[in-house]
GROMACS .gro file of C-alpha atoms in nm:
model
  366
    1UNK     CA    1   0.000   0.000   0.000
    2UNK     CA    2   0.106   0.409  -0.034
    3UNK     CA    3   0.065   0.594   0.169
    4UNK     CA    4  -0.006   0.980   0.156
    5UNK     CA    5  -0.001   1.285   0.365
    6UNK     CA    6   0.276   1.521   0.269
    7UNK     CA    7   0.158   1.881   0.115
    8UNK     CA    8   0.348   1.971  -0.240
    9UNK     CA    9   0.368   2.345  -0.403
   10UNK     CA   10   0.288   2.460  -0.723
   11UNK     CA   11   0.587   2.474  -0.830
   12UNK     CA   12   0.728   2.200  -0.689
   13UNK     CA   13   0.478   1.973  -0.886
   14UNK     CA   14   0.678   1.871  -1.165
   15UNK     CA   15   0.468   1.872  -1.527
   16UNK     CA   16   0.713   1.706  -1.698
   17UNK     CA   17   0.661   1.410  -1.520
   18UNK     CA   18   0.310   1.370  -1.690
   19UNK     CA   19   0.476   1.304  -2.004
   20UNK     CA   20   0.795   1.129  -1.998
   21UNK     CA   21   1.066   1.118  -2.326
   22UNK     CA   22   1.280   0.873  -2.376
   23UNK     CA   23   2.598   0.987  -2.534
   24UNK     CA   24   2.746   1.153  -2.754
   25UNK     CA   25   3.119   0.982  -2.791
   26UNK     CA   26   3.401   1.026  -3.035
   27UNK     CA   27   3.470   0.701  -3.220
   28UNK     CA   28   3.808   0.515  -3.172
   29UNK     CA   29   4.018   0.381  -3.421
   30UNK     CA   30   3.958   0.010  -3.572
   31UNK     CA   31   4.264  -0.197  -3.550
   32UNK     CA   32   4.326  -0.508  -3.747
   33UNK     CA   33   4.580  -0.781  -3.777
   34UNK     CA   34   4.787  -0.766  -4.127
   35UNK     CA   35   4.557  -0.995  -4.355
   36UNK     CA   36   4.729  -1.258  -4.608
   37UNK     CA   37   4.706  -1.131  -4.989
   38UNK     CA   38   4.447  -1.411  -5.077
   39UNK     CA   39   4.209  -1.328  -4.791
   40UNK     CA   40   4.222  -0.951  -4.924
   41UNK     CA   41   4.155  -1.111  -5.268
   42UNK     CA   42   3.855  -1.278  -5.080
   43UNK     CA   43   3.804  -0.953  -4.884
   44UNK     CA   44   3.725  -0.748  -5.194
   45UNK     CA   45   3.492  -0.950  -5.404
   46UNK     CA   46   3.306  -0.972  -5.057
   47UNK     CA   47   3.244  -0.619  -5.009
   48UNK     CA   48   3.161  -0.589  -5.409
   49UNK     CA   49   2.884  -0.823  -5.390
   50UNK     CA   50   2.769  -0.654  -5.047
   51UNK     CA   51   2.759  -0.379  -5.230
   52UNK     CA   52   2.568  -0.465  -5.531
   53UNK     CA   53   2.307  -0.615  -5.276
   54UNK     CA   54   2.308  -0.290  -5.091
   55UNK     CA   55   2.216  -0.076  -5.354
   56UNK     CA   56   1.930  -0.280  -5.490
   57UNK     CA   57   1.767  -0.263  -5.189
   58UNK     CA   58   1.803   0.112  -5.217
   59UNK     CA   59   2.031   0.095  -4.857
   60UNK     CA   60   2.353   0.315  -4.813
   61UNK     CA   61   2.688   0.169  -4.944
   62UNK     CA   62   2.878   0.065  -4.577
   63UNK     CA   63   3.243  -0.151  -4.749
   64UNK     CA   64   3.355  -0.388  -4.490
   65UNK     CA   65   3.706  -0.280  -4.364
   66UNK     CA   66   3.989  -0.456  -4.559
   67UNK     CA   67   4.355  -0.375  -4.367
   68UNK     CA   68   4.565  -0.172  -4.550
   69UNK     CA   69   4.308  -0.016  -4.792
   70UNK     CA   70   4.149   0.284  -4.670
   71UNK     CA   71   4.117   0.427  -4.323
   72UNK     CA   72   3.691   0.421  -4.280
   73UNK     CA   73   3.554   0.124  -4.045
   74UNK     CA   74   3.201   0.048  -4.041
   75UNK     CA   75   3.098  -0.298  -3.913
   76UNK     CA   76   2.740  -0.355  -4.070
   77UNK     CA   77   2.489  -0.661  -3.986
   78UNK     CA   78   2.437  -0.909  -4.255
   79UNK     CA   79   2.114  -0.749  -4.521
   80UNK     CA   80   1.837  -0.995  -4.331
   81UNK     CA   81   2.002  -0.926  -4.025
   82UNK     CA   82   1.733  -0.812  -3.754
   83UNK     CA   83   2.020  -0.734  -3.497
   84UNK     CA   84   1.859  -0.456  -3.244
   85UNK     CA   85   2.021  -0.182  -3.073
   86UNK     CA   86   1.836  -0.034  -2.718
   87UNK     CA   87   2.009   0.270  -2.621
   88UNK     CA   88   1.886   0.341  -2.300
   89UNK     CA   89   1.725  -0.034  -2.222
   90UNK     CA   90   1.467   0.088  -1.920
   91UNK     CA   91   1.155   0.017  -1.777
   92UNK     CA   92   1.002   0.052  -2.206
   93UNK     CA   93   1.328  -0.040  -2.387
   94UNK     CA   94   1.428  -0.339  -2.188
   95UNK     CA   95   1.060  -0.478  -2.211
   96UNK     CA   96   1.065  -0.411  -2.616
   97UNK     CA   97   1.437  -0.606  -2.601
   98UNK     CA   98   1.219  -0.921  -2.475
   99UNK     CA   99   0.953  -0.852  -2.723
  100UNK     CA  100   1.233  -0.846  -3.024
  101UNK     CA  101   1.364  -1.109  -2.931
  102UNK     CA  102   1.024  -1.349  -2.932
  103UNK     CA  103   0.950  -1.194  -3.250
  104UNK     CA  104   1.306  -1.244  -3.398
  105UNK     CA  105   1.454  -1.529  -3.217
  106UNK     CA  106   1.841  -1.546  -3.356
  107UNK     CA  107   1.877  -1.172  -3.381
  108UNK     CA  108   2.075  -1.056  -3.093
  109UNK     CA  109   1.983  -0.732  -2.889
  110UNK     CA  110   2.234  -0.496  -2.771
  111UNK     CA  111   2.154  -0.308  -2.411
  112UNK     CA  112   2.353   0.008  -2.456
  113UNK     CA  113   2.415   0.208  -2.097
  114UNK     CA  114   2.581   0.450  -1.928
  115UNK     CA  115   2.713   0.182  -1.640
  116UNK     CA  116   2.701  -0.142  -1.570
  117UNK     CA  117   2.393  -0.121  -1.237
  118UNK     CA  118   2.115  -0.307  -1.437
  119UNK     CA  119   2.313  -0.515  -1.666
  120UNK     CA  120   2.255  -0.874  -1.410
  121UNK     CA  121   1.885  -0.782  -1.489
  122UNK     CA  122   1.912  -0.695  -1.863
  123UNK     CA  123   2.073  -1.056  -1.915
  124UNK     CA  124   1.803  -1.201  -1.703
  125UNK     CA  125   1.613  -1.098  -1.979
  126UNK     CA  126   1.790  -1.186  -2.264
  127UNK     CA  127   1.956  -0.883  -2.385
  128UNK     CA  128   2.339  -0.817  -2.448
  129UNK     CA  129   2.452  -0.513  -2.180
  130UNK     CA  130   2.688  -0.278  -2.278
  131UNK     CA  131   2.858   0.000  -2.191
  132UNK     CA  132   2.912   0.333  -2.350
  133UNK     CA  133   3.240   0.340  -2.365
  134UNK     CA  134   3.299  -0.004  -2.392
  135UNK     CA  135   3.066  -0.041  -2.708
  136UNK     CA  136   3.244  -0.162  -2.997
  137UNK     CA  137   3.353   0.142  -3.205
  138UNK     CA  138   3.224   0.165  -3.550
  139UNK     CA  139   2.936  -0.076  -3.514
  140UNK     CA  140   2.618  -0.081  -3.699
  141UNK     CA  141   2.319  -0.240  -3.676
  142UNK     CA  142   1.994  -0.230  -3.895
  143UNK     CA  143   1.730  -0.150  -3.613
  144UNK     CA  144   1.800   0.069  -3.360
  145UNK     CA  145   1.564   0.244  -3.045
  146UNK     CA  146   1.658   0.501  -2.909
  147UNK     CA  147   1.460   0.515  -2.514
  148UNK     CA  148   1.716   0.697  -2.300
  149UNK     CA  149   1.536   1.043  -2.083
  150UNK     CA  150   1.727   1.366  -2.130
  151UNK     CA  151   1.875   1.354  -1.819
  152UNK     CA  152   2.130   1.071  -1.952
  153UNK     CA  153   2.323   1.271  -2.134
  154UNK     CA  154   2.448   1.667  -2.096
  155UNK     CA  155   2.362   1.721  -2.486
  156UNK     CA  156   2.091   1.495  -2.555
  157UNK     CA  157   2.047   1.610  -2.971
  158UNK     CA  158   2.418   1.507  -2.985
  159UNK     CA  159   2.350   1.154  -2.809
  160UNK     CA  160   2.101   1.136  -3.014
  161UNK     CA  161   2.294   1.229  -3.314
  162UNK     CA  162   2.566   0.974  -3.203
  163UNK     CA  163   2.315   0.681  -3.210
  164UNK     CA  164   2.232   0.738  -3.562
  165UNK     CA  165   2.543   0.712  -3.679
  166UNK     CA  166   2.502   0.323  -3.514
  167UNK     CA  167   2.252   0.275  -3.756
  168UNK     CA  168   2.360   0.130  -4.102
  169UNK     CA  169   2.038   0.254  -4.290
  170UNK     CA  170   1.856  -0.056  -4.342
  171UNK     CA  171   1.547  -0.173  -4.097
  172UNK     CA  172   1.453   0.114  -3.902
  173UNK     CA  173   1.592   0.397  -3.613
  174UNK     CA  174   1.302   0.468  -3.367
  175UNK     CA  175   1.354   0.779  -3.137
  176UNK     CA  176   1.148   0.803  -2.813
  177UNK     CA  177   1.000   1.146  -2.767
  178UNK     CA  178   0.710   1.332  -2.545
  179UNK     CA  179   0.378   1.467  -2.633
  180UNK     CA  180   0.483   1.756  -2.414
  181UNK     CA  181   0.672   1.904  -2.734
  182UNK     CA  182   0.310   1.995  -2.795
  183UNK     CA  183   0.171   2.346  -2.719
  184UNK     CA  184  -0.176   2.254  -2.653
  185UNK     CA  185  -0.316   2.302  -2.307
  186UNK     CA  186  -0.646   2.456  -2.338
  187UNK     CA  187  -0.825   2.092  -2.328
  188UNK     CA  188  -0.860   2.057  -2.685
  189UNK     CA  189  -0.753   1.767  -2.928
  190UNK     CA  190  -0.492   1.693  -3.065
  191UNK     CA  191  -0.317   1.469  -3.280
  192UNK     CA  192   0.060   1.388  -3.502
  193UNK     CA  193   0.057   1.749  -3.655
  194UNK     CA  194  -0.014   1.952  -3.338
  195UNK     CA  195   0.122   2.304  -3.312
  196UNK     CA  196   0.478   2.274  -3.115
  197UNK     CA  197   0.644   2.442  -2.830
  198UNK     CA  198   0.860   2.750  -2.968
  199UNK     CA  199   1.212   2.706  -2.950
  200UNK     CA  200   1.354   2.904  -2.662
  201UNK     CA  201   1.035   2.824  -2.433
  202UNK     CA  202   1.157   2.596  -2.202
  203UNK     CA  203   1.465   2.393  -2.197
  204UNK     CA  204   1.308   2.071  -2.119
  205UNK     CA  205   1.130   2.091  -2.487
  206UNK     CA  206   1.414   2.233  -2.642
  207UNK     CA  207   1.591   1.929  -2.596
  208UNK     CA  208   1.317   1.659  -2.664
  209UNK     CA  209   1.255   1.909  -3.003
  210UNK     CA  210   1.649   1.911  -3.110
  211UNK     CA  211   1.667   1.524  -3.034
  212UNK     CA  212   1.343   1.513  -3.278
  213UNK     CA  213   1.535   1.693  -3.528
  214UNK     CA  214   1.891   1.503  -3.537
  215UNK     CA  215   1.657   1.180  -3.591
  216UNK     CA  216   1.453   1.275  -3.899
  217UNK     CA  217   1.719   1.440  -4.028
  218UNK     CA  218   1.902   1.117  -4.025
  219UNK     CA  219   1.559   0.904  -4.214
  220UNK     CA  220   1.468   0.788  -3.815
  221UNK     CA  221   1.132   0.782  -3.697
  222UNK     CA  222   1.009   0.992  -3.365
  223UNK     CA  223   0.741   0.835  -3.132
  224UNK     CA  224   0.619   1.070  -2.914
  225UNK     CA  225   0.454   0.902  -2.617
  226UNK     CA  226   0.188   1.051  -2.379
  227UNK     CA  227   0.203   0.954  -1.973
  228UNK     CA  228   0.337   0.627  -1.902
  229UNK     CA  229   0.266   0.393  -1.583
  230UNK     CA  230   0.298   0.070  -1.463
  231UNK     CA  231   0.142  -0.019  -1.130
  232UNK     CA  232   0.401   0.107  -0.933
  233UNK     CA  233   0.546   0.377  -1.153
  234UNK     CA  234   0.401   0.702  -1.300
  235UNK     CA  235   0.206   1.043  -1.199
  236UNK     CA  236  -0.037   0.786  -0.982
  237UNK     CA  237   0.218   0.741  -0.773
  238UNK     CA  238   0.395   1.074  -0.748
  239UNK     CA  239   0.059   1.199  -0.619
  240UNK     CA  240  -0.052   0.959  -0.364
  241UNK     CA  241   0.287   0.988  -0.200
  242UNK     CA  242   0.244   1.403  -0.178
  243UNK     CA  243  -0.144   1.373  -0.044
  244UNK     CA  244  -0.168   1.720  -0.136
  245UNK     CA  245  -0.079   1.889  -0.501
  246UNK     CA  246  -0.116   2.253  -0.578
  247UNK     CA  247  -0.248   2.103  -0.938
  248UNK     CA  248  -0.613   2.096  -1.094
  249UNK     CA  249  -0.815   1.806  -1.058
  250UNK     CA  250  -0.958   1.837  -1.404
  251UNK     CA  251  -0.663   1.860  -1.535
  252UNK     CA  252  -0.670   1.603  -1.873
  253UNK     CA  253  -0.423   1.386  -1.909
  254UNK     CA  254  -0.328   1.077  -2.159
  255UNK     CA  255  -0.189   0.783  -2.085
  256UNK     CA  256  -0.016   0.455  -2.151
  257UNK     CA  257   0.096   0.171  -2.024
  258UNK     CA  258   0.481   0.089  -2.032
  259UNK     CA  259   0.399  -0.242  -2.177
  260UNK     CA  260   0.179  -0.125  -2.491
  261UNK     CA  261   0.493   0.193  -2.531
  262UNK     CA  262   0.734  -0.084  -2.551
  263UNK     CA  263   0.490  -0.270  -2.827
  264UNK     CA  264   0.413   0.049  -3.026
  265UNK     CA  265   0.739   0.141  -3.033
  266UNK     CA  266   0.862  -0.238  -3.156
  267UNK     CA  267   0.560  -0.204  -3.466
  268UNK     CA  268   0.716   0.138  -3.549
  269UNK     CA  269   1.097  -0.029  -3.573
  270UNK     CA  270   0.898  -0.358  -3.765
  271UNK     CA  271   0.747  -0.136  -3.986
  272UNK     CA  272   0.391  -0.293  -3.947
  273UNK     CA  273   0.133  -0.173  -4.173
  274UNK     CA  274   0.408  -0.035  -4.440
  275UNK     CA  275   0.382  -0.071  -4.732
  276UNK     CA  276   0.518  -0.373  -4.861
  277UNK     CA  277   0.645  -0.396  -4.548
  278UNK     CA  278   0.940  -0.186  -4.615
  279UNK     CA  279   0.952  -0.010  -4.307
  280UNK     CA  280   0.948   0.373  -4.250
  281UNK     CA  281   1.135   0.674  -4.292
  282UNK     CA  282   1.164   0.982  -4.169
  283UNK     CA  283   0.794   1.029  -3.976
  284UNK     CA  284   0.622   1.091  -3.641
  285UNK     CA  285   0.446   0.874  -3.454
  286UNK     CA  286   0.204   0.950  -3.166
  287UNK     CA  287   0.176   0.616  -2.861
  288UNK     CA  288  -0.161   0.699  -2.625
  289UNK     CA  289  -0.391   0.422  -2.489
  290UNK     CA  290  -0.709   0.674  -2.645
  291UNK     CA  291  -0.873   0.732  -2.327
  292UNK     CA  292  -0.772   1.033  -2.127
  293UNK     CA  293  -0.943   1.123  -1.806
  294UNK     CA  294  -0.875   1.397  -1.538
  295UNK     CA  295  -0.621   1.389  -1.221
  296UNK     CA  296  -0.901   1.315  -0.996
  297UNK     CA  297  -1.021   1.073  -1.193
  298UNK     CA  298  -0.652   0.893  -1.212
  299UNK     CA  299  -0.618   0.881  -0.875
  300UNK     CA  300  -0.994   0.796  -0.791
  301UNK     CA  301  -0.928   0.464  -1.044
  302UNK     CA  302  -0.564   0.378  -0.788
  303UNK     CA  303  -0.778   0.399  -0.458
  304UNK     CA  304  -1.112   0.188  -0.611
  305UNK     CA  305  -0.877  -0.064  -0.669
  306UNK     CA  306  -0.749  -0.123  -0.339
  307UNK     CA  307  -0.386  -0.120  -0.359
  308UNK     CA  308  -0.349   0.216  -0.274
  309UNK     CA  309  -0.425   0.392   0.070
  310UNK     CA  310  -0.471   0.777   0.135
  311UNK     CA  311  -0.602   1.054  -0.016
  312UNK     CA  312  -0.520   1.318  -0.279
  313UNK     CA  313  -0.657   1.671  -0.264
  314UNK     CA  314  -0.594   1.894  -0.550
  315UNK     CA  315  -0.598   2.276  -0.486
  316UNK     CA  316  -0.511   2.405  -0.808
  317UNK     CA  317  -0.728   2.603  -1.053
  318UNK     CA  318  -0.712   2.549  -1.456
  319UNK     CA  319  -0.614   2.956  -1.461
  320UNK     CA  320  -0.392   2.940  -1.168
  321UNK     CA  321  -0.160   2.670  -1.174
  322UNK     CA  322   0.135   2.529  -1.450
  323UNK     CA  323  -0.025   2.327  -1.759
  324UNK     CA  324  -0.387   2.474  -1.832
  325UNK     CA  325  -0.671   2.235  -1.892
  326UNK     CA  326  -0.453   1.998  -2.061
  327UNK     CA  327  -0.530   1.846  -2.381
  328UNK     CA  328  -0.694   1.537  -2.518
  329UNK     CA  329  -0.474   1.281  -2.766
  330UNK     CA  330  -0.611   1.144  -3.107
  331UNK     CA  331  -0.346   0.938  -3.231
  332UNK     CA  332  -0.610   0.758  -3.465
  333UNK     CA  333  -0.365   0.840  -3.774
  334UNK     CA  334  -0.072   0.636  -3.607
  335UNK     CA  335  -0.307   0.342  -3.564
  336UNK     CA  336  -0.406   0.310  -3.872
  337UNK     CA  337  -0.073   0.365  -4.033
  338UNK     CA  338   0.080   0.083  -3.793
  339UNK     CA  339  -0.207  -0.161  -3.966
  340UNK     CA  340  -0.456  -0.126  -3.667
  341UNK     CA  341  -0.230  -0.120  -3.410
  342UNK     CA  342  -0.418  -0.096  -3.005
  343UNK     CA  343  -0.279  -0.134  -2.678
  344UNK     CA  344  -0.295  -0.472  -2.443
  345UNK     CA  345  -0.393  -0.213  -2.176
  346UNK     CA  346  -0.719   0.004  -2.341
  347UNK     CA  347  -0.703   0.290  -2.046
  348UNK     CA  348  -0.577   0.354  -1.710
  349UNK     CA  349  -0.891   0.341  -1.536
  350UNK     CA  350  -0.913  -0.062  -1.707
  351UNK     CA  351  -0.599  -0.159  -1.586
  352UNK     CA  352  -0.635  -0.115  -1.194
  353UNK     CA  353  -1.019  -0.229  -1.222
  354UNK     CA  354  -0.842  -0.575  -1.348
  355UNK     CA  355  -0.617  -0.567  -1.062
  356UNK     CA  356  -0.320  -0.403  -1.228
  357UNK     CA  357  -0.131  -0.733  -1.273
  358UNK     CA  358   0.169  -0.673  -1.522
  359UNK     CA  359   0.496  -0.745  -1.672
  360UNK     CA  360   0.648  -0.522  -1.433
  361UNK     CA  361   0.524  -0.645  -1.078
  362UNK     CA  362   0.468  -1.051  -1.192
  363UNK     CA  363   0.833  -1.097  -1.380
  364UNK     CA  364   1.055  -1.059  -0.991
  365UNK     CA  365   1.301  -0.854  -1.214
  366UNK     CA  366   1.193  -0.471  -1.147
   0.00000   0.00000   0.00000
């Protein structure tokens, strides 16, 4: 059970939590051992056919490295390769790691991270951990998600940047973003083309927008993702622990469930529903279960349920407190496009009615 009873400020209520986002390095040299004349021979007619292959499938030209003939290193996955790379293999991208991998049994998934703390867990599940720094240099692979917050990295556009340039240009780049890049908060709806936060506005944005940028400019794909929860994780949580939040009850929010982010996000990086099942390029997604409801309304569903204790009471105004009226998510296009893609979990309120049993608090590994 929470518990609540502590009293939180207007301004101490963070917004940004509402909406959450998901290492920038220099690359080191390649060495190789001298290689016999006849396995350069062998070498070369390699990388010609690779290449031939590579350009009928309309994919960038990546030579493997033969020693002693130029100085560029790129090790690339074989074409029907469905190697994945998670950079930033949390709560969603370790989940979508176990979902790859029952989808794609002999492709191996690579759990890139800033230190080793959750790597015993990550190979629980399955995945290959990683470091950073101790990431091969000048590795590719042909699908790559990118699911690490902004508070990985001190220039998060130029980790995102970075991971691109892990990507060999075939399968698919996915980049984790946050509806809160939209400027929306009178309570209306909105959907994949909403009007955006200006530049300059607030830092948090500016970062999720630039991160946006780097990864369609590179032929990625940006999913932005609304609220996401788990039983024991997200704004449910946040607020039964304060009791009291300077906030308005009314306040709309959208949400998700971690489980159905980690799924959306794997039929973006499939490419399900594209055409021909080619995949996609360069466009934005938007992840929401499609059923908002209010803060009182959130926290009414955790209590009902019984495995919360407490009380919340709001004090906030829609005029007088940070976010507006919020605003209500249509990502009906995104659906569609993804050949009728839905969530496991269809809305908040669902999910701790059934007795919010999940992934999360049944595996014994978060």
């Amino acid at each position: 059970m929470l518990q609540a009873g502590s009293r939180l400020t207007a301004s101490q209520a963070p917004t940004a939590a509402l909406c959450p986002a998901r290492h920038s390095t220099a690359r080191r040299p390649f060495s190789a051992s001298p290689v016999p004349p006849q396995q350069h021979r062998h070498a070369s007619a390699a990388a010609a056919a690779t290449a031939h292959r590579r350009q009928l499938l309309g994919a960038p030209l990546l030579l493997p490295f033969v020693a002693g003939r130029g100085r560029a290193v790129v090790m690339a996955a074989a074409a029907d390769s469905h190697d994945l790379l998670i950079v930033g293999p949390g709560v969603l991208g370790s989940f979508m790691g176990t979902l790859w991998k029952q989808q794609y049994p002999t492709a191996t998934v690579t759990a890139q991270t800033n230190t080793e703390s959750n790597h015993e867990r990550l190979r629980k599940m399955g995945l290959q951990p990683v470091t950073r720094e101790a990431a091969p240099a000048g590795k590719q692979y042909p699908y790559v998600l990118f699911a690490a917050p902004p508070s990985g990295s001190d220039d998060y556009p130029a980790a995102v940047r970075a991971a691109t340039r892990q990507w060999d240009g075939s399968g698919s780049f996915v980049f984790t973003s946050s509806m809160s890049v939209c400027a929306t908060e009178d309570g209306s709806e909105v959907s994949e083309n909403c009007p955006l936060v200006p530049q300059g506005k607030a830092a948090g944005t500016d970062k999720l927008l630039g991160a946006e940028a780097a990864t369609l400019e590179a032929g990625g794909n940006v999913l932005r993702l609304v609220g996401l929860y788990h039983a024991a994780r997200g704004p449910h949580t946040f607020f039964i622990k304060m009791g009291e939040v300077a906030r308005y009850s009314g306040y709309v929010v959208n949400m998700l469930h971690y489980e159905d982010a980690a799924r959306i996000a794997m039929a973006v990086l499939a490419g399900d529903g594209s055409e021909g099942g080619s995949g996609f390029r360069g466009q934005v997604f938007v992840g929401a279960d499609g059923a908002p409801l209010t803060f009182q309304e959130m926290v009414d569903a955790c209590f009902a349920s019984g495995l919360f204790s407490g009380s919340v009471k709001f004090t906030g105004t829609p005029d007088a407190t940070p976010g507006g009226k919020g605003k209500v998510v249509n990502n009906a296009a995104t659906r569609a496009k993804l050949g009728g893609w839905s969530p496991k979990y269809p809305s908040f309120q669902q999910f701790f009615k059934d007795g919010g049993k999940d992934y999360y608090n049944s595996s014994g590994l978060f």
